[in-house]
XYZ file of C-alpha atoms in Angstrom:
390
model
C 68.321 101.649 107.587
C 65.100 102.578 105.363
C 65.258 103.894 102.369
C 63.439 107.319 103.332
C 65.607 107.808 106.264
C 68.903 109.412 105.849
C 70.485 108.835 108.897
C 69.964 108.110 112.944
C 71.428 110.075 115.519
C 70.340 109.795 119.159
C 71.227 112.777 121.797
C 72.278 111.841 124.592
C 71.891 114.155 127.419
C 70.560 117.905 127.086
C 72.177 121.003 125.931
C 69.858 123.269 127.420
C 66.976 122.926 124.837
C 69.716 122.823 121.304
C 69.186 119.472 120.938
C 65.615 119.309 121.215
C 65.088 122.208 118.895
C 67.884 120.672 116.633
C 66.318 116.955 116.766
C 62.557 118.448 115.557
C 63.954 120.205 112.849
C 66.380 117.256 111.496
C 62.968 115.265 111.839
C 61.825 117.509 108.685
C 64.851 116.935 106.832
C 64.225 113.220 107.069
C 66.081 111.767 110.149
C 65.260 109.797 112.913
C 66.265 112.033 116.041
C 65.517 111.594 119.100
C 66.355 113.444 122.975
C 67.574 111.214 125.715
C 66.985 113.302 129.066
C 69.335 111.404 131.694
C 69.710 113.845 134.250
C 69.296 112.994 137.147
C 69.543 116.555 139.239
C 66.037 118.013 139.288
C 66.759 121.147 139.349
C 68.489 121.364 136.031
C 64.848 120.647 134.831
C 64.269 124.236 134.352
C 66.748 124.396 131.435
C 65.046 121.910 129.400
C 62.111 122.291 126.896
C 61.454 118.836 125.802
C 62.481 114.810 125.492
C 62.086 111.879 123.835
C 63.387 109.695 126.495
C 63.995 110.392 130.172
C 65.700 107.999 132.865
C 64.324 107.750 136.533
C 66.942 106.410 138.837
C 64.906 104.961 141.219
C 66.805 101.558 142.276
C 67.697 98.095 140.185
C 64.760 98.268 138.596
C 65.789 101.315 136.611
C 69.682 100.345 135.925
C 67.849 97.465 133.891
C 65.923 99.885 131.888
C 68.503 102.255 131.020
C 70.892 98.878 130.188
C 68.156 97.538 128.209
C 67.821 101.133 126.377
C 71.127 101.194 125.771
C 71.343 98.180 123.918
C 68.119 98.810 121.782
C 69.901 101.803 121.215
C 72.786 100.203 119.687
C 70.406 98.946 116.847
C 68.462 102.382 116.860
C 71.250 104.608 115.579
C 73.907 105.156 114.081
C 75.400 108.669 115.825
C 75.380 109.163 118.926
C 75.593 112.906 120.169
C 76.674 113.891 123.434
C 77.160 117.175 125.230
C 78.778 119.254 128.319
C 81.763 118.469 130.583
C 82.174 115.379 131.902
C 78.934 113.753 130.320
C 80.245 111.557 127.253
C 79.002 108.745 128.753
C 75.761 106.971 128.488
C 75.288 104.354 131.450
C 76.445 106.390 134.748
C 74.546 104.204 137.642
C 76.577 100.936 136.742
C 80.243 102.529 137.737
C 80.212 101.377 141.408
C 79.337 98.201 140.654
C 81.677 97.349 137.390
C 84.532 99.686 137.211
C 86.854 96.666 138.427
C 85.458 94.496 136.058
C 85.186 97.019 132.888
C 87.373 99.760 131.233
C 86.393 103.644 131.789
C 83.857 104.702 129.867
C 83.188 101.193 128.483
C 79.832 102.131 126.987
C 81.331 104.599 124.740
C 84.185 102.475 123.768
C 81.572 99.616 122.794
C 79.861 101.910 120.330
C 83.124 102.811 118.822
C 84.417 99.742 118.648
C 80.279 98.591 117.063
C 81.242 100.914 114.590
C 79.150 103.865 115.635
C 79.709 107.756 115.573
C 80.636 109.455 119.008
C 79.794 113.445 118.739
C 80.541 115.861 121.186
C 79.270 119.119 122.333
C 81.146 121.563 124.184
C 80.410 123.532 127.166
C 82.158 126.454 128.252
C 85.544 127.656 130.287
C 86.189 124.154 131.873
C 85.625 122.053 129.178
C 89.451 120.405 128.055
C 91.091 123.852 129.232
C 93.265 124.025 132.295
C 92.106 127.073 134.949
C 95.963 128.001 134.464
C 95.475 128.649 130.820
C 91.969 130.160 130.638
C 93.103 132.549 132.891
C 95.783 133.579 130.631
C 93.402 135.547 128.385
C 93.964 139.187 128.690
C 92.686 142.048 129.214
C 91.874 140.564 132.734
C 91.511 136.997 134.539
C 87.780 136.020 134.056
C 88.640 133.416 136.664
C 89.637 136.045 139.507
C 85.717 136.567 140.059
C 84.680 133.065 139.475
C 83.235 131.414 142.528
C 84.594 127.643 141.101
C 88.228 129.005 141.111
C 88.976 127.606 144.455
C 86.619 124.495 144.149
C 88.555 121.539 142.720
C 85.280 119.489 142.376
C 84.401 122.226 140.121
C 87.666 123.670 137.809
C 90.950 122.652 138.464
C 94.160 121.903 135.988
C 94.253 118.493 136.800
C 90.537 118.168 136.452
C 90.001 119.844 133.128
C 92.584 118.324 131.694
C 91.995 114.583 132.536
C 88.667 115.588 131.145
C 89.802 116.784 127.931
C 92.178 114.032 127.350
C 89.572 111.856 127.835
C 87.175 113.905 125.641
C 89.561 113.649 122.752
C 90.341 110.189 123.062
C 87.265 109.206 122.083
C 85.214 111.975 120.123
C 84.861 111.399 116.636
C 83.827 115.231 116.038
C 83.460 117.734 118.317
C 81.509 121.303 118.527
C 82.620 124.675 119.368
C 81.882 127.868 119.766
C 83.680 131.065 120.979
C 87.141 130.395 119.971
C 89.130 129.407 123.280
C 91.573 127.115 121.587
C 93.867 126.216 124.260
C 95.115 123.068 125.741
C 92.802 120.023 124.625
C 90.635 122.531 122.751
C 93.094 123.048 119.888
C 92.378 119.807 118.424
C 91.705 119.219 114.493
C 88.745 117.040 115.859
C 87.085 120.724 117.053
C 84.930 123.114 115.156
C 83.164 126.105 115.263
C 79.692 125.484 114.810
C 77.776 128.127 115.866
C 74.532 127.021 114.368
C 74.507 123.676 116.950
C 73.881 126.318 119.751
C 70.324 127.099 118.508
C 66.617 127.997 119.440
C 63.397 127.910 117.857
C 62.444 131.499 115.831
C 58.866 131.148 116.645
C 58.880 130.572 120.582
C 61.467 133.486 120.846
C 59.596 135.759 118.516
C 60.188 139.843 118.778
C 55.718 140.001 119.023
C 55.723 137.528 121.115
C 52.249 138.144 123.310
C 52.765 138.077 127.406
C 50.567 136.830 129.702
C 49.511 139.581 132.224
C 50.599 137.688 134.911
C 54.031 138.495 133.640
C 53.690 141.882 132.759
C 56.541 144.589 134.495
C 55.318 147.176 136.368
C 57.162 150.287 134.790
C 55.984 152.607 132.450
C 56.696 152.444 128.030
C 59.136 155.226 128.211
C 61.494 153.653 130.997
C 64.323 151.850 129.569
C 64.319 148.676 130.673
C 67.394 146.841 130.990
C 67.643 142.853 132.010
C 70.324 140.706 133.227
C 70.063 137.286 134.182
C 71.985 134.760 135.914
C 71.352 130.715 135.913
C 72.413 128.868 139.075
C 72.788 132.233 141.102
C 73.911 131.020 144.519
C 76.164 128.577 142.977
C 78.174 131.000 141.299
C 77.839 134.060 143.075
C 80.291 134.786 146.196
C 79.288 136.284 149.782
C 80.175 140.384 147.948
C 77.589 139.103 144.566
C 80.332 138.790 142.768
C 79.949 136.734 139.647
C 81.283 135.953 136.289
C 77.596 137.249 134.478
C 79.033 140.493 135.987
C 75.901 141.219 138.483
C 78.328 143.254 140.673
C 79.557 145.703 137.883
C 75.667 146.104 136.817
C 73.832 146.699 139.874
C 75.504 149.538 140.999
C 76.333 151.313 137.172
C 72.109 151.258 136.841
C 72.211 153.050 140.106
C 74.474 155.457 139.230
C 72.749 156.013 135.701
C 69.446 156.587 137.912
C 70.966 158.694 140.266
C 72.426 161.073 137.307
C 68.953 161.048 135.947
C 68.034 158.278 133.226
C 65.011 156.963 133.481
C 65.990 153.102 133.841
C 65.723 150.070 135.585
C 67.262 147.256 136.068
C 65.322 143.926 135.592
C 67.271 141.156 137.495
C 66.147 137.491 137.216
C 67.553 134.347 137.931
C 66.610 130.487 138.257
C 63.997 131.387 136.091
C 62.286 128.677 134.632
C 63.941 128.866 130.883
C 60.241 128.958 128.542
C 59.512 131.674 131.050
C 62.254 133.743 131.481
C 61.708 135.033 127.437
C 58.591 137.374 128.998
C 60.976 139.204 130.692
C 63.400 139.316 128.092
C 61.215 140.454 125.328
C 59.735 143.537 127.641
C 63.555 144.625 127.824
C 65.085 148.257 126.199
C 68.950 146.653 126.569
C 70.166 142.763 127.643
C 73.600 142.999 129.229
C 76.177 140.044 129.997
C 79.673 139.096 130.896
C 82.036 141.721 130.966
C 85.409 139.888 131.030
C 84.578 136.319 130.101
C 85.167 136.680 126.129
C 81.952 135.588 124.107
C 78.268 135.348 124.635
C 75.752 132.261 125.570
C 72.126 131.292 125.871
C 71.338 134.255 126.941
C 72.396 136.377 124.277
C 71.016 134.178 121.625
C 67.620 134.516 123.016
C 67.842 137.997 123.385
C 69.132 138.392 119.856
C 66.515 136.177 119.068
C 63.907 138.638 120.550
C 65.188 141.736 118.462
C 67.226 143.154 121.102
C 70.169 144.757 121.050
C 73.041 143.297 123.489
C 76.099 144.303 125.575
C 78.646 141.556 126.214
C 82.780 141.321 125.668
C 84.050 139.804 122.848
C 87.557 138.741 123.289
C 89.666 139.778 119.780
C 91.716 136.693 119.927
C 88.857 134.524 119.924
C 86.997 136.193 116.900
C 90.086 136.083 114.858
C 90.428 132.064 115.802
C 86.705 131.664 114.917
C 87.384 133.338 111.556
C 89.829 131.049 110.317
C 86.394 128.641 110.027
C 83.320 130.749 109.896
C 84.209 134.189 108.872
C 80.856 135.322 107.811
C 79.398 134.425 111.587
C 82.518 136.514 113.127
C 81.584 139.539 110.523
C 77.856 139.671 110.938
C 78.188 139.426 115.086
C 75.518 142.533 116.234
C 76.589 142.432 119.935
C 78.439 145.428 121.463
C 81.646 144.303 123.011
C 81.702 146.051 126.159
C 84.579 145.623 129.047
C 84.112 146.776 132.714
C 86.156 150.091 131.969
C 83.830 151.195 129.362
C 80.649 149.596 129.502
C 79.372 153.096 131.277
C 79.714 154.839 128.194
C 78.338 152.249 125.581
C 74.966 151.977 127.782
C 74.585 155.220 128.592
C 74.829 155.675 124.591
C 72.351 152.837 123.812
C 69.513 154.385 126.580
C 70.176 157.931 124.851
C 69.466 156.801 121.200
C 66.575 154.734 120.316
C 66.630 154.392 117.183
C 70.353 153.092 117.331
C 68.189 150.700 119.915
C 65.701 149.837 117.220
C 68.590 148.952 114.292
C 71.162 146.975 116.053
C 67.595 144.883 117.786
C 66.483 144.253 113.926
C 70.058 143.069 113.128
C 70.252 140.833 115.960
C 67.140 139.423 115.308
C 68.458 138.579 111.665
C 71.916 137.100 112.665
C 70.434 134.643 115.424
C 67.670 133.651 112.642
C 70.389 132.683 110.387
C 73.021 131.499 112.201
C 71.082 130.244 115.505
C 67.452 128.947 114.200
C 66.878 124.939 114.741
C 66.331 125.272 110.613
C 70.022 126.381 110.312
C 71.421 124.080 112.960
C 69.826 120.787 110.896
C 71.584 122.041 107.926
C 74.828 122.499 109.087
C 74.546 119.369 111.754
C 73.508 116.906 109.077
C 76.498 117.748 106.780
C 78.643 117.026 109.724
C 76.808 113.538 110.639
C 76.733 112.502 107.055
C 80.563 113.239 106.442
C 80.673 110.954 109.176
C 78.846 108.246 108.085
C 80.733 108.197 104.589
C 83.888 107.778 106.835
């Protein structure tokens, strides 16, 4: 390795736009980091802000490439950082034609076995966590309005598990946030690291300037309140049920119109991600998930934006998160909101601007600490160095 590098960690696969975000700013710390975009489902695309490198599966001619990249890549770097369920694996479009020749996952155990660093991000309620035990989380079942709860190919005991076993077996380190530490998830190989899970301050800046083109058509003094959903007809049943919550919201803005607040409800989804924050940053109020226990992308970016956010945080997760980042768990702005009294903590929030105006400049301020690509590189190149030294 040079001398003025201090370490080489390739990401393999995207997590949303983290990693990119994550791999410019380790860049200014001194590292050689690159993106490796190897999905091959177009319509993920939207999701993504940037790459390095991106595979094209377009016959033999391809499998070469990638086989060839993944040997130069074995020379390249020395972690290797992969993310979401199902995905720690590098070379997917050889399996048919070697898996009665090689071992499962027999790309990943090479690099182990080469001596190299296997890091894992996770991602979300089926990630090493039975549908049996996720469910288990009170107040309510999260699952119960989950469109995947009766799709195997999706979430299933058997499936999450097998993946999680899997996962563990050969994950140096993994990454967490959220604090769901049940089945393969309470491991002493998983951390909380909120500050993986990050975005760029700039690009989601509270003045950011909107192109007119985006512009909402409502007046300043309507409250404007947005909700978003990714994937929408995937995970949204035949009633518009969904675990975002879109079936609790639609009809509460109605009824807070009908009783005479001037609001509306600003619905988007499949939104192309670097456009979806003009919307976002015109909003009074972002809401989220009522019942699933924590918050996600699009919280951050909202937080990000100075606004101030509705979503339920689950009490037993916090207190799990504290035992490893208690400061993060203390300084959390959102308002933890359940279907039972989420009524009465918007209705508050459209009443009392100014209570608007603090909890947006405190939100802004926790995501820039904890959530900014600048504090991700820190706390990420601690974790790959520890690694290194063994």
């Amino acid at each position: 390795m040079p001398d003025n590098i201090k370490g080489r960690v390739l990401f393999v696969g995207q997590c949303y736009y983290n990693t990119w975000y994550l791999s410019r700013a380790l860049r200014k710390l001194g590292w050689k980091a690159d993106v490796l975009n190897y999905d091959p489902n177009e319509d993920s695309q939207i999701y993504y802000h940037g790459e390095d490198f991106k595979f094209s599966y377009n016959g033999w001619k391809d499998k070469f490439k990638h086989l060839k990249f993944f040997i130069n890549s074995i020379k390249q770097y020395d972690i290797f950082h992969f993310s979401n369920a199902h995905s720690l694996k590098f070379l997917y479009d050889f399996d048919d034609y070697i898996k009665d020749i090689l071992p499962e996952r027999w790309d990943i155990k090479l690099l182990k076995k080469l001596g190299k660093k296997i890091v894992y991000s996770n991602n979300s309620c089926l990630d090493g966590v039975s549908q049996s035990s996720f469910r288990s989380w009170a107040p309510e079942p999260v699952c119960d309005i989950c469109q995947w709860r009766n799709n195997p190919d999706v979430c299933s005991d058997e499936r999450n598990l097998s993946w999680g076993k899997l996962r563990n077996s050969l994950a140096d380190y993994q990454i967490t946030i959220g604090g769901n530490r049940k089945d393969y998830n309470d491991d002493p190989r998983v951390h909380e690291v909120p500050q993986f899970y990050c975005l760029d301050p700039a690009f989601w800046h509270p003045n950011l300037l909107v192109p007119t083109n985006y512009k909402l058509p409502f007046s300043n003094d309507t409250i404007k309140i947005f909700h978003c959903v990714g994937n929408y007809e995937m995970r949204t049943d035949k009633n518009q049920i969904n675990i975002k919550c879109t079936h609790i919201y639609v009809p509460l803005i109605e009824r807070l119109k009908k009783e005479g607040y001037n609001v509306e409800l600003i619905f988007f989804h499949d939104v192309p991600n670097p456009k979806l924050r003009y919307y976002q940053v015109q909003a009074d109020i972002v809401v989220d998930m009522l019942t699933f226990g924590f918050f996600g992308a699009n919280a951050r970016e909202a937080m990000m934006l100075g606004k101030p956010v509705i979503c339920y945080l689950r009490p037993e997760w916090l207190r799990s998160m504290r035992k490893e980042v208690p400061e993060y768990v203390d300084e959390i702005p959102i308002i933890s909101a359940t279907p039972d009294n989420v009524y009465y903590l918007l209705k508050e929030l459209i009443i009392n601007p100014k209570k608007r105006r603090e909890i947006g400049e405190r939100s802004r301020a926790f995501a820039v600490k904890w959530h900014s690509a600048d504090a991700a590189a820190i706390r990420c190149e601690q974790i790959y160095l520890s690694l290194l030294k063994g």
